Amino acid sequence: MNSDDVPTLSAPTETGYVEWLDGIWSRRLQASRERRPDLSVGILLWPTFPMMSLTGIVEPLRHAADFADNSRPLHCRWSIMGGPGHAVAASCGIRVHADSPYINPTDFDYIVAIGGLLPHLRAASRQHRDYLQVAAAANVPIIGACTGVFVLAQEGLLEGRKASVHPFHAEDFRVAFPRIAFSSRDDFLVDNGRITVPGGVSILSLMTELIRQHCGPDRAAKAVHQLSLTEHKTMSAFDHGRASVFRHVGDTRIQRALVLIESRKGQDVSPEEAARVAGLSPRQFTRLFRQHIGVTPKRFILETRLRYARFLVENGAMSMTEIAFETGFSDSAHLATAFKQKYGHPPTTFR
């Protein structure tokens, strides 16, 4: 199948597959949701996939998805897709079961293909490959993780694009796909609707950046802290030029301040108090915080409060006045002003 073809309906033999493929364009998300998350990822696993690649995707999403140490899939959601009873054995032997049917790809922000050992790349269900073609035709960004880069190349989904390949697989990729440009020195590459990441800790770089883009700096900073990504010099053998600054929070003083702000959801905490917790003067703290996080402590606290306010707006029945008081605003008018500046619309739009 080339990259311009829409998957045919006659080739599959699995019961019900034809009906699935025929209806995929019109089917809505097959899970109960109170609201659409800020970041939603669909995952396809190839046989003998590396467990680290899967956890490298899911764990940052899990930590970014909720406040404090909860793990409710609020801001982020993820689904491992497959047919009924579908399970895949990782390279370590652990079997992982699909938790979702094949969902309309347009309900995801990204589709991730996690490849396995090279000799096993052709062993995946044809449904997986056809689903990638449907997602590509629908212009949903597709991520090739680890040898998932090979899968995308096999499916003609990397034509005219440059890929990021693990140095261990560089020669194999060059021989198999001599016309596709690639690099073995990047944590990840984004090129015209395709994202390629070599695997290992590089996936943490990618996920932190995606969380920052879709969920904001507070979610990215929380994921960084919870995953203890403190020694950025040892995180990857690749070039860190494209990586997010939020995984480089190696200063434990700034980490302590982030934990304080996060634990209080940005409420009843001032930059001065955060500076005291960090053991720094307000001036030193502001300089270091901005250096590591990219915004001032005051702005970070405000964005944390607004994110909590958005959660309350979208997931509860509290009045706007009650939400304003709950999130530290003097009244609903001040909340609405700050909310619109952050999200482009007043809070009532999100209810």
mmCIF file of C-alpha atoms in Angstrom:
data_model
loop_
_atom_site.group_PDB
_atom_site.id
_atom_site.type_symbol
_atom_site.label_atom_id
_atom_site.label_comp_id
_atom_site.label_asym_id
_atom_site.label_seq_id
_atom_site.Cartn_x
_atom_site.Cartn_y
_atom_site.Cartn_z
ATOM 1 C CA MET A 1 0.000 0.000 0.000
ATOM 2 C CA ASN A 2 1.476 3.341 -0.925
ATOM 3 C CA SER A 3 1.074 6.520 1.051
ATOM 4 C CA ASP A 4 -1.604 7.949 -1.234
ATOM 5 C CA ASP A 5 -3.945 4.986 -1.062
ATOM 6 C CA VAL A 6 -6.983 4.706 1.172
ATOM 7 C CA PRO A 7 -7.023 1.214 2.770
ATOM 8 C CA THR A 8 -9.136 -1.233 0.765
ATOM 9 C CA LEU A 9 -12.093 -2.997 2.294
ATOM 10 C CA SER A 10 -11.631 -6.407 0.700
ATOM 11 C CA ALA A 11 -8.201 -7.476 1.902
ATOM 12 C CA PRO A 12 -8.810 -8.004 5.666
ATOM 13 C CA THR A 13 -10.200 -11.313 6.811
ATOM 14 C CA GLU A 14 -10.884 -10.555 10.480
ATOM 15 C CA THR A 15 -14.571 -10.739 11.392
ATOM 16 C CA GLY A 16 -16.084 -7.290 11.596
ATOM 17 C CA TYR A 17 -13.006 -5.545 10.277
ATOM 18 C CA VAL A 18 -14.674 -4.466 7.036
ATOM 19 C CA GLU A 19 -17.469 -2.839 8.991
ATOM 20 C CA TRP A 20 -14.934 -1.111 11.235
ATOM 21 C CA LEU A 21 -12.948 0.301 8.336
ATOM 22 C CA ASP A 22 -16.070 1.371 6.471
ATOM 23 C CA GLY A 23 -17.410 3.264 9.447
ATOM 24 C CA ILE A 24 -14.188 4.693 10.858
ATOM 25 C CA TRP A 25 -14.681 8.126 9.353
ATOM 26 C CA SER A 26 -18.012 8.691 11.043
ATOM 27 C CA ARG A 27 -17.613 6.846 14.341
ATOM 28 C CA ARG A 28 -17.194 9.056 17.399
ATOM 29 C CA LEU A 29 -14.960 8.406 20.372
ATOM 30 C CA GLN A 30 -16.077 5.118 21.932
ATOM 31 C CA ALA A 31 -15.435 6.080 25.532
ATOM 32 C CA SER A 32 -17.389 8.144 28.008
ATOM 33 C CA ARG A 33 -15.781 11.534 28.519
ATOM 34 C CA GLU A 34 -16.859 14.511 30.520
ATOM 35 C CA ARG A 35 -14.755 16.744 28.311
ATOM 36 C CA ARG A 36 -12.130 16.570 25.620
ATOM 37 C CA PRO A 37 -8.654 16.447 27.164
ATOM 38 C CA ASP A 38 -5.916 18.918 26.309
ATOM 39 C CA LEU A 39 -3.774 16.088 24.925
ATOM 40 C CA SER A 40 -5.016 12.719 23.689
ATOM 41 C CA VAL A 41 -2.787 9.950 22.322
ATOM 42 C CA GLY A 42 -3.685 6.683 20.601
ATOM 43 C CA ILE A 43 -1.091 3.898 20.857
ATOM 44 C CA LEU A 44 -0.432 0.934 18.552
ATOM 45 C CA LEU A 45 1.972 -1.740 19.824
ATOM 46 C CA TRP A 46 4.039 -3.966 17.554
ATOM 47 C CA PRO A 47 5.156 -7.431 18.768
ATOM 48 C CA THR A 48 8.309 -7.366 20.959
ATOM 49 C CA PHE A 49 7.946 -3.630 21.523
ATOM 50 C CA PRO A 50 10.247 -2.101 24.198
ATOM 51 C CA MET A 51 8.394 -1.565 27.454
ATOM 52 C CA MET A 52 10.413 1.589 28.120
ATOM 53 C CA SER A 53 8.978 3.214 24.999
ATOM 54 C CA LEU A 54 5.425 2.543 26.182
ATOM 55 C CA THR A 55 6.040 3.795 29.721
ATOM 56 C CA GLY A 56 7.980 6.759 28.321
ATOM 57 C CA ILE A 57 4.786 7.832 26.579
ATOM 58 C CA VAL A 58 2.228 6.955 29.231
ATOM 59 C CA GLU A 59 3.962 8.060 32.438
ATOM 60 C CA PRO A 60 4.514 11.719 31.462
ATOM 61 C CA LEU A 61 0.886 11.838 30.306
ATOM 62 C CA ARG A 62 -0.291 10.296 33.568
ATOM 63 C CA HIS A 63 1.572 12.818 35.702
ATOM 64 C CA ALA A 64 0.491 15.755 33.533
ATOM 65 C CA ALA A 65 -3.121 14.608 33.492
ATOM 66 C CA ASP A 66 -4.074 15.487 37.057
ATOM 67 C CA PHE A 67 -3.191 17.618 40.064
ATOM 68 C CA ALA A 68 -1.014 16.475 42.987
ATOM 69 C CA ASP A 69 -0.305 12.727 43.068
ATOM 70 C CA ASN A 70 -3.631 11.664 41.549
ATOM 71 C CA SER A 71 -3.707 9.821 38.248
ATOM 72 C CA ARG A 72 -7.116 10.629 36.815
ATOM 73 C CA PRO A 73 -6.972 11.091 33.022
ATOM 74 C CA LEU A 74 -8.271 14.668 33.049
ATOM 75 C CA HIS A 75 -5.906 16.905 31.074
ATOM 76 C CA CYS A 76 -4.408 13.991 29.123
ATOM 77 C CA ARG A 77 -5.786 10.669 27.945
ATOM 78 C CA TRP A 78 -4.268 7.690 26.201
ATOM 79 C CA SER A 79 -5.575 4.463 24.666
ATOM 80 C CA ILE A 80 -3.803 1.267 23.638
ATOM 81 C CA MET A 81 -5.836 0.089 20.686
ATOM 82 C CA GLY A 82 -6.512 -3.316 19.195
ATOM 83 C CA GLY A 83 -9.164 -5.820 18.279
ATOM 84 C CA PRO A 84 -11.225 -7.783 20.846
ATOM 85 C CA GLY A 85 -8.899 -9.669 23.200
ATOM 86 C CA HIS A 86 -5.837 -8.202 21.498
ATOM 87 C CA ALA A 87 -2.608 -8.489 23.529
ATOM 88 C CA VAL A 88 1.013 -7.916 22.572
ATOM 89 C CA ALA A 89 4.139 -9.320 24.218
ATOM 90 C CA ALA A 90 6.878 -6.794 24.902
ATOM 91 C CA SER A 91 10.524 -7.627 24.288
ATOM 92 C CA CYS A 92 10.808 -8.430 28.009
ATOM 93 C CA GLY A 93 7.986 -10.992 27.735
ATOM 94 C CA ILE A 94 5.276 -9.030 29.553
ATOM 95 C CA ARG A 95 1.971 -9.058 27.682
ATOM 96 C CA VAL A 96 -0.004 -5.836 27.374
ATOM 97 C CA HIS A 97 -3.700 -5.958 26.499
ATOM 98 C CA ALA A 98 -5.464 -3.370 24.388
ATOM 99 C CA ASP A 99 -7.786 -1.237 26.510
ATOM 100 C CA SER A 100 -9.733 0.215 23.603
ATOM 101 C CA PRO A 101 -11.059 -0.711 20.163
ATOM 102 C CA TYR A 102 -9.809 1.152 17.108
ATOM 103 C CA ILE A 103 -11.103 4.662 17.774
ATOM 104 C CA ASN A 104 -11.725 7.268 15.102
ATOM 105 C CA PRO A 105 -8.183 8.692 14.671
ATOM 106 C CA THR A 106 -9.498 12.253 14.495
ATOM 107 C CA ASP A 107 -10.398 11.963 18.182
ATOM 108 C CA PHE A 108 -6.668 11.899 18.973
ATOM 109 C CA ASP A 109 -4.054 14.622 18.808
ATOM 110 C CA TYR A 110 -1.437 12.000 17.932
ATOM 111 C CA ILE A 111 -1.240 8.352 16.926
ATOM 112 C CA VAL A 112 1.893 6.506 18.124
ATOM 113 C CA ALA A 113 3.291 3.371 16.509
ATOM 114 C CA ILE A 114 5.776 1.665 18.847
ATOM 115 C CA GLY A 115 7.837 -0.803 16.853
ATOM 116 C CA GLY A 116 9.419 -4.016 18.089
ATOM 117 C CA LEU A 117 12.507 -6.016 17.195
ATOM 118 C CA LEU A 118 13.324 -5.618 13.506
ATOM 119 C CA PRO A 119 12.651 -9.277 12.539
ATOM 120 C CA HIS A 120 9.136 -8.972 14.036
ATOM 121 C CA LEU A 121 7.965 -5.752 12.358
ATOM 122 C CA ARG A 122 5.846 -7.625 9.807
ATOM 123 C CA ALA A 123 4.121 -9.683 12.502
ATOM 124 C CA ALA A 124 1.678 -6.987 13.602
ATOM 125 C CA SER A 125 -1.989 -7.149 12.680
ATOM 126 C CA ARG A 126 -2.803 -5.669 9.286
ATOM 127 C CA GLN A 127 -5.388 -3.622 11.140
ATOM 128 C CA HIS A 128 -2.581 -1.646 12.786
ATOM 129 C CA ARG A 129 -1.054 -0.704 9.444
ATOM 130 C CA ASP A 130 -4.369 0.157 7.828
ATOM 131 C CA TYR A 131 -5.252 2.288 10.830
ATOM 132 C CA LEU A 132 -2.047 4.292 10.276
ATOM 133 C CA GLN A 133 -3.075 4.883 6.678
ATOM 134 C CA VAL A 134 -6.507 6.082 7.775
ATOM 135 C CA ALA A 135 -4.911 8.405 10.339
ATOM 136 C CA ALA A 136 -2.510 9.792 7.717
ATOM 137 C CA ALA A 137 -5.368 10.390 5.264
ATOM 138 C CA ALA A 138 -7.194 12.271 8.029
ATOM 139 C CA ASN A 139 -4.086 14.442 8.646
ATOM 140 C CA VAL A 140 -3.657 13.237 12.225
ATOM 141 C CA PRO A 141 0.005 13.598 13.304
ATOM 142 C CA ILE A 142 1.690 10.192 13.531
ATOM 143 C CA ILE A 143 4.608 9.346 15.816
ATOM 144 C CA GLY A 144 7.027 6.542 15.018
ATOM 145 C CA ALA A 145 8.697 5.473 18.272
ATOM 146 C CA CYS A 146 11.793 3.267 18.382
ATOM 147 C CA THR A 147 11.529 0.959 15.338
ATOM 148 C CA GLY A 148 8.114 2.443 14.717
ATOM 149 C CA VAL A 149 10.196 4.705 12.471
ATOM 150 C CA PHE A 150 10.763 1.632 10.262
ATOM 151 C CA VAL A 151 7.013 0.928 10.286
ATOM 152 C CA LEU A 152 6.224 4.436 9.054
ATOM 153 C CA ALA A 153 8.850 4.088 6.336
ATOM 154 C CA GLN A 154 7.471 0.692 5.281
ATOM 155 C CA GLU A 155 4.015 2.216 4.953
ATOM 156 C CA GLY A 156 5.289 5.054 2.774
ATOM 157 C CA LEU A 157 4.520 7.620 5.451
ATOM 158 C CA LEU A 158 7.991 9.191 5.569
ATOM 159 C CA GLU A 159 8.350 10.086 1.900
ATOM 160 C CA GLY A 160 9.911 13.524 1.521
ATOM 161 C CA ARG A 161 10.579 13.753 5.257
ATOM 162 C CA LYS A 162 13.579 13.383 7.533
ATOM 163 C CA ALA A 163 13.509 10.821 10.344
ATOM 164 C CA SER A 164 15.258 10.474 13.690
ATOM 165 C CA VAL A 165 16.763 6.982 14.031
ATOM 166 C CA HIS A 166 18.638 5.319 16.893
ATOM 167 C CA PRO A 167 22.375 4.976 16.095
ATOM 168 C CA PHE A 168 22.092 1.217 16.701
ATOM 169 C CA HIS A 169 19.593 0.993 13.832
ATOM 170 C CA ALA A 170 21.171 3.602 11.563
ATOM 171 C CA GLU A 171 22.820 1.180 9.129
ATOM 172 C CA ASP A 172 19.724 -1.034 8.958
ATOM 173 C CA PHE A 173 17.612 2.016 8.148
ATOM 174 C CA ARG A 174 20.068 3.254 5.517
ATOM 175 C CA VAL A 175 20.061 -0.112 3.743
ATOM 176 C CA ALA A 176 16.290 -0.604 3.959
ATOM 177 C CA PHE A 177 15.311 2.951 2.999
ATOM 178 C CA PRO A 178 18.164 4.545 1.040
ATOM 179 C CA ARG A 179 15.980 7.408 -0.235
ATOM 180 C CA ILE A 180 14.787 8.603 3.179
ATOM 181 C CA ALA A 181 16.936 11.211 4.935
ATOM 182 C CA PHE A 182 17.597 10.547 8.598
ATOM 183 C CA SER A 183 19.585 11.698 11.595
ATOM 184 C CA SER A 184 20.970 9.708 14.499
ATOM 185 C CA ARG A 185 21.799 12.783 16.578
ATOM 186 C CA ASP A 186 18.361 14.171 17.410
ATOM 187 C CA ASP A 187 16.127 13.306 20.344
ATOM 188 C CA PHE A 188 13.199 13.626 17.947
ATOM 189 C CA LEU A 189 12.282 15.251 14.647
ATOM 190 C CA VAL A 190 9.002 16.849 13.600
ATOM 191 C CA ASP A 191 8.477 16.995 9.842
ATOM 192 C CA ASN A 192 5.173 17.689 8.099
ATOM 193 C CA GLY A 193 2.784 15.645 10.199
ATOM 194 C CA ARG A 194 5.261 12.960 11.202
ATOM 195 C CA ILE A 195 7.246 12.779 14.405
ATOM 196 C CA THR A 196 10.063 10.280 14.800
ATOM 197 C CA VAL A 197 11.811 9.461 18.063
ATOM 198 C CA PRO A 198 14.545 6.825 18.504
ATOM 199 C CA GLY A 199 13.220 5.426 21.784
ATOM 200 C CA GLY A 200 14.765 5.230 25.238
ATOM 201 C CA VAL A 201 14.921 8.443 27.227
ATOM 202 C CA SER A 202 14.507 10.487 24.050
ATOM 203 C CA ILE A 203 10.788 9.746 24.315
ATOM 204 C CA LEU A 204 10.721 11.732 27.562
ATOM 205 C CA SER A 205 12.077 14.733 25.656
ATOM 206 C CA LEU A 206 9.318 14.426 23.094
ATOM 207 C CA MET A 207 6.491 13.892 25.572
ATOM 208 C CA THR A 208 7.589 16.823 27.718
ATOM 209 C CA GLU A 209 7.515 19.055 24.663
ATOM 210 C CA LEU A 210 4.073 17.825 23.574
ATOM 211 C CA ILE A 211 2.732 18.346 27.092
ATOM 212 C CA ARG A 212 4.176 21.860 27.142
ATOM 213 C CA GLN A 213 2.549 22.700 23.796
ATOM 214 C CA HIS A 214 -0.893 21.289 24.594
ATOM 215 C CA CYS A 215 -1.201 21.575 28.372
ATOM 216 C CA GLY A 216 1.069 24.448 29.366
ATOM 217 C CA PRO A 217 4.298 24.899 31.316
ATOM 218 C CA ASP A 218 2.832 23.910 34.677
ATOM 219 C CA ARG A 219 1.821 20.463 33.403
ATOM 220 C CA ALA A 220 5.214 20.001 31.737
ATOM 221 C CA ALA A 221 7.043 21.076 34.874
ATOM 222 C CA LYS A 222 4.999 18.677 36.988
ATOM 223 C CA ALA A 223 5.789 15.749 34.685
ATOM 224 C CA VAL A 224 9.475 16.644 34.832
ATOM 225 C CA HIS A 225 9.485 16.736 38.613
ATOM 226 C CA GLN A 226 7.465 13.548 39.089
ATOM 227 C CA LEU A 227 9.744 11.646 36.740
ATOM 228 C CA SER A 228 12.832 13.005 38.538
ATOM 229 C CA LEU A 229 14.436 14.222 35.321
ATOM 230 C CA THR A 230 17.129 16.169 37.088
ATOM 231 C CA GLU A 231 20.436 15.240 35.474
ATOM 232 C CA HIS A 232 19.867 16.329 31.910
ATOM 233 C CA LYS A 233 23.468 15.730 30.890
ATOM 234 C CA THR A 234 23.039 11.984 31.279
ATOM 235 C CA MET A 235 19.570 11.703 29.791
ATOM 236 C CA SER A 236 20.489 11.138 26.181
ATOM 237 C CA ALA A 237 23.397 10.565 23.878
ATOM 238 C CA PHE A 238 21.693 12.660 21.233
ATOM 239 C CA ASP A 239 21.558 16.346 20.475
ATOM 240 C CA HIS A 240 19.289 18.181 22.921
ATOM 241 C CA GLY A 241 18.688 21.203 20.710
ATOM 242 C CA ARG A 242 14.997 20.398 20.137
ATOM 243 C CA ALA A 243 14.254 19.223 23.659
ATOM 244 C CA SER A 244 12.026 21.157 25.999
ATOM 245 C CA VAL A 245 13.600 23.250 28.733
ATOM 246 C CA PHE A 246 11.223 21.743 31.253
ATOM 247 C CA ARG A 247 13.088 18.468 31.464
ATOM 248 C CA HIS A 248 16.259 20.349 32.374
ATOM 249 C CA VAL A 249 15.077 21.456 35.815
ATOM 250 C CA GLY A 250 18.201 20.185 37.509
ATOM 251 C CA ASP A 251 18.119 22.734 40.329
ATOM 252 C CA THR A 252 16.541 21.082 43.366
ATOM 253 C CA ARG A 253 15.694 24.505 44.787
ATOM 254 C CA ILE A 254 13.434 25.252 41.816
ATOM 255 C CA GLN A 255 11.991 21.750 42.100
ATOM 256 C CA ARG A 256 10.976 22.406 45.698
ATOM 257 C CA ALA A 257 9.212 25.577 44.610
ATOM 258 C CA LEU A 258 7.391 23.714 41.832
ATOM 259 C CA VAL A 259 6.165 21.105 44.305
ATOM 260 C CA LEU A 260 4.866 23.836 46.627
ATOM 261 C CA ILE A 261 2.982 25.583 43.819
ATOM 262 C CA GLU A 262 1.619 22.317 42.427
ATOM 263 C CA SER A 263 0.481 20.978 45.786
ATOM 264 C CA ARG A 264 -1.574 24.117 46.404
ATOM 265 C CA LYS A 265 -2.846 24.336 42.809
ATOM 266 C CA GLY A 266 -1.338 27.825 42.708
ATOM 267 C CA GLN A 267 -3.550 29.075 45.536
ATOM 268 C CA ASP A 268 -2.392 30.881 48.669
ATOM 269 C CA VAL A 269 1.201 30.847 47.508
ATOM 270 C CA SER A 270 3.283 33.852 46.552
ATOM 271 C CA PRO A 271 6.587 34.129 44.692
ATOM 272 C CA GLU A 272 8.114 35.284 47.985
ATOM 273 C CA GLU A 273 6.981 32.143 49.818
ATOM 274 C CA ALA A 274 8.188 29.960 46.972
ATOM 275 C CA ALA A 275 11.544 31.737 47.139
ATOM 276 C CA ARG A 276 11.781 31.003 50.888
ATOM 277 C CA VAL A 277 11.035 27.321 50.277
ATOM 278 C CA ALA A 278 13.744 27.317 47.616
ATOM 279 C CA GLY A 279 16.171 28.973 50.043
ATOM 280 C CA LEU A 280 16.791 31.904 47.703
ATOM 281 C CA SER A 281 16.301 35.636 47.752
ATOM 282 C CA PRO A 282 13.299 36.809 45.721
ATOM 283 C CA ARG A 283 15.598 38.284 43.108
ATOM 284 C CA GLN A 284 17.731 35.135 42.792
ATOM 285 C CA PHE A 285 14.629 32.969 42.741
ATOM 286 C CA THR A 286 12.945 34.947 39.970
ATOM 287 C CA ARG A 287 16.091 34.837 37.863
ATOM 288 C CA LEU A 288 16.645 31.083 38.299
ATOM 289 C CA PHE A 289 12.964 30.234 37.929
ATOM 290 C CA ARG A 290 12.708 32.115 34.668
ATOM 291 C CA GLN A 291 15.952 30.523 33.508
ATOM 292 C CA HIS A 292 14.633 26.997 34.118
ATOM 293 C CA ILE A 293 10.900 27.357 33.429
ATOM 294 C CA GLY A 294 10.769 30.187 30.901
ATOM 295 C CA VAL A 295 8.230 32.350 32.759
ATOM 296 C CA THR A 296 8.298 34.306 35.991
ATOM 297 C CA PRO A 297 7.117 32.650 39.228
ATOM 298 C CA LYS A 298 4.150 35.038 39.317
ATOM 299 C CA ARG A 299 3.071 34.002 35.818
ATOM 300 C CA PHE A 300 3.540 30.311 36.563
ATOM 301 C CA ILE A 301 1.396 30.560 39.702
ATOM 302 C CA LEU A 302 -1.331 32.389 37.781
ATOM 303 C CA GLU A 303 -1.340 29.785 34.983
ATOM 304 C CA THR A 304 -1.576 26.993 37.555
ATOM 305 C CA ARG A 305 -4.594 28.687 39.146
ATOM 306 C CA LEU A 306 -6.214 29.191 35.734
ATOM 307 C CA ARG A 307 -5.698 25.567 34.778
ATOM 308 C CA TYR A 308 -7.400 24.500 37.987
ATOM 309 C CA ALA A 309 -10.177 26.986 37.287
ATOM 310 C CA ARG A 310 -10.663 25.499 33.841
ATOM 311 C CA PHE A 311 -10.891 22.034 35.359
ATOM 312 C CA LEU A 312 -13.603 23.223 37.773
ATOM 313 C CA VAL A 313 -15.493 24.939 34.966
ATOM 314 C CA GLU A 314 -15.477 21.854 32.767
ATOM 315 C CA ASN A 315 -15.933 19.172 35.406
ATOM 316 C CA GLY A 316 -18.325 20.492 38.006
ATOM 317 C CA ALA A 317 -21.419 22.479 38.843
ATOM 318 C CA MET A 318 -19.849 25.282 40.872
ATOM 319 C CA SER A 319 -20.891 28.797 39.938
ATOM 320 C CA MET A 320 -18.346 31.140 38.388
ATOM 321 C CA THR A 321 -18.252 33.129 41.608
ATOM 322 C CA GLU A 322 -17.538 29.994 43.625
ATOM 323 C CA ILE A 323 -14.813 28.973 41.180
ATOM 324 C CA ALA A 324 -13.284 32.439 41.381
ATOM 325 C CA PHE A 325 -13.074 32.242 45.187
ATOM 326 C CA GLU A 326 -11.821 28.660 45.038
ATOM 327 C CA THR A 327 -8.968 29.590 42.721
ATOM 328 C CA GLY A 328 -7.932 32.778 44.459
ATOM 329 C CA PHE A 329 -9.665 35.475 42.380
ATOM 330 C CA SER A 330 -11.541 38.284 44.089
ATOM 331 C CA ASP A 331 -14.651 37.826 41.959
ATOM 332 C CA SER A 332 -15.931 36.204 38.761
ATOM 333 C CA ALA A 333 -15.112 39.295 36.680
ATOM 334 C CA HIS A 334 -11.410 39.077 37.532
ATOM 335 C CA LEU A 335 -11.485 35.338 36.815
ATOM 336 C CA ALA A 336 -13.168 35.911 33.449
ATOM 337 C CA THR A 337 -10.600 38.535 32.439
ATOM 338 C CA ALA A 338 -7.593 36.375 33.298
ATOM 339 C CA PHE A 339 -9.256 33.282 31.841
ATOM 340 C CA LYS A 340 -9.914 34.969 28.509
ATOM 341 C CA GLN A 341 -6.345 36.253 28.321
ATOM 342 C CA LYS A 342 -5.073 32.696 28.843
ATOM 343 C CA TYR A 343 -7.539 30.643 26.773
ATOM 344 C CA GLY A 344 -8.987 33.179 24.337
ATOM 345 C CA HIS A 345 -12.567 32.739 25.557
ATOM 346 C CA PRO A 346 -14.454 33.440 28.802
ATOM 347 C CA PRO A 347 -14.916 30.495 31.189
ATOM 348 C CA THR A 348 -18.624 30.147 30.375
ATOM 349 C CA THR A 349 -17.614 29.031 26.870
ATOM 350 C CA PHE A 350 -15.943 25.934 28.330
ATOM 351 C CA ARG A 351 -18.862 24.808 30.469
#
